[in-house]
Amino acid sequence: MRFMIIVKSCEAFEAETSPTPDDPALMAAMADFHEEMARAGVLLDGAGLHPSRTGWRIHYD
C-alpha cells in the first residue's frame, strides 16, 4: 500500500519563508530521516511540491 502525505501549507510557506539550506541543522535532520526511511524501504520519494499559489485547484462531483 502506498501513501502520499500532503501537509496543508501555511502563510510562512506561501511567503517562501519555509526551511531552507540556511538552516543546516533542520535540513540535516530531515535528510537523515529521509535516508533512514529510504534504507528501510518505506520511502519512495521525498521531493517537495511547489507552493499552492502556483498550482491549480480542481473540484468535481
mmCIF file of C-alpha atoms in Angstrom:
data_model
loop_
_atom_site.group_PDB
_atom_site.id
_atom_site.type_symbol
_atom_site.label_atom_id
_atom_site.label_comp_id
_atom_site.label_asym_id
_atom_site.label_seq_id
_atom_site.Cartn_x
_atom_site.Cartn_y
_atom_site.Cartn_z
ATOM 1 C CA MET A 1 0.000 0.000 0.000
ATOM 2 C CA ARG A 2 1.325 3.463 -0.869
ATOM 3 C CA PHE A 3 0.516 6.773 0.731
ATOM 4 C CA MET A 4 1.093 10.349 -0.296
ATOM 5 C CA ILE A 5 1.402 12.822 2.545
ATOM 6 C CA ILE A 6 0.486 16.404 1.778
ATOM 7 C CA VAL A 7 0.790 18.968 4.525
ATOM 8 C CA LYS A 8 -1.572 21.901 4.227
ATOM 9 C CA SER A 9 0.523 24.980 3.670
ATOM 10 C CA CYS A 10 0.708 27.925 5.999
ATOM 11 C CA GLU A 11 1.349 31.616 5.430
ATOM 12 C CA ALA A 12 5.091 31.160 6.040
ATOM 13 C CA PHE A 13 5.314 28.541 3.280
ATOM 14 C CA GLU A 14 3.298 30.656 0.877
ATOM 15 C CA ALA A 15 5.650 33.568 1.637
ATOM 16 C CA GLU A 16 8.567 31.245 0.833
ATOM 17 C CA THR A 17 9.978 31.551 4.341
ATOM 18 C CA SER A 18 9.858 27.802 4.890
ATOM 19 C CA PRO A 19 13.028 25.946 5.984
ATOM 20 C CA THR A 20 15.871 26.473 3.554
ATOM 21 C CA PRO A 21 19.503 25.412 3.388
ATOM 22 C CA ASP A 22 20.126 28.496 5.569
ATOM 23 C CA ASP A 23 19.018 26.277 8.479
ATOM 24 C CA PRO A 24 21.627 23.491 8.207
ATOM 25 C CA ALA A 25 20.607 21.638 11.389
ATOM 26 C CA LEU A 26 16.996 21.298 10.256
ATOM 27 C CA MET A 27 17.969 20.309 6.726
ATOM 28 C CA ALA A 28 20.484 17.725 8.025
ATOM 29 C CA ALA A 29 17.886 16.205 10.351
ATOM 30 C CA MET A 30 15.367 15.986 7.504
ATOM 31 C CA ALA A 31 17.966 14.420 5.183
ATOM 32 C CA ASP A 32 18.902 11.850 7.851
ATOM 33 C CA PHE A 33 15.230 10.976 8.341
ATOM 34 C CA HIS A 34 14.660 10.572 4.588
ATOM 35 C CA GLU A 35 17.768 8.387 4.236
ATOM 36 C CA GLU A 36 16.690 6.183 7.144
ATOM 37 C CA MET A 37 13.209 5.740 5.684
ATOM 38 C CA ALA A 38 14.629 5.014 2.207
ATOM 39 C CA ARG A 39 17.013 2.370 3.614
ATOM 40 C CA ALA A 40 14.046 0.782 5.385
ATOM 41 C CA GLY A 41 12.251 0.624 2.027
ATOM 42 C CA VAL A 42 9.287 2.686 3.168
ATOM 43 C CA LEU A 43 10.112 5.992 1.444
ATOM 44 C CA LEU A 44 9.958 6.106 -2.336
ATOM 45 C CA ASP A 45 10.440 9.843 -2.787
ATOM 46 C CA GLY A 46 10.798 12.845 -0.522
ATOM 47 C CA ALA A 47 10.649 15.594 -3.108
ATOM 48 C CA GLY A 48 8.781 18.742 -2.228
ATOM 49 C CA LEU A 49 5.974 20.408 -4.106
ATOM 50 C CA HIS A 50 5.626 23.986 -5.252
ATOM 51 C CA PRO A 51 3.600 26.443 -3.131
ATOM 52 C CA SER A 52 -0.140 26.106 -3.729
ATOM 53 C CA ARG A 53 -0.299 29.668 -5.057
ATOM 54 C CA THR A 54 1.464 28.434 -8.218
ATOM 55 C CA GLY A 55 -0.874 25.493 -8.732
ATOM 56 C CA TRP A 56 -4.449 24.675 -9.614
ATOM 57 C CA ARG A 57 -7.366 23.506 -7.539
ATOM 58 C CA ILE A 58 -9.774 21.111 -9.218
ATOM 59 C CA HIS A 59 -13.235 20.254 -7.909
ATOM 60 C CA TYR A 60 -15.582 17.701 -9.374
ATOM 61 C CA ASP A 61 -18.757 15.913 -8.327
#
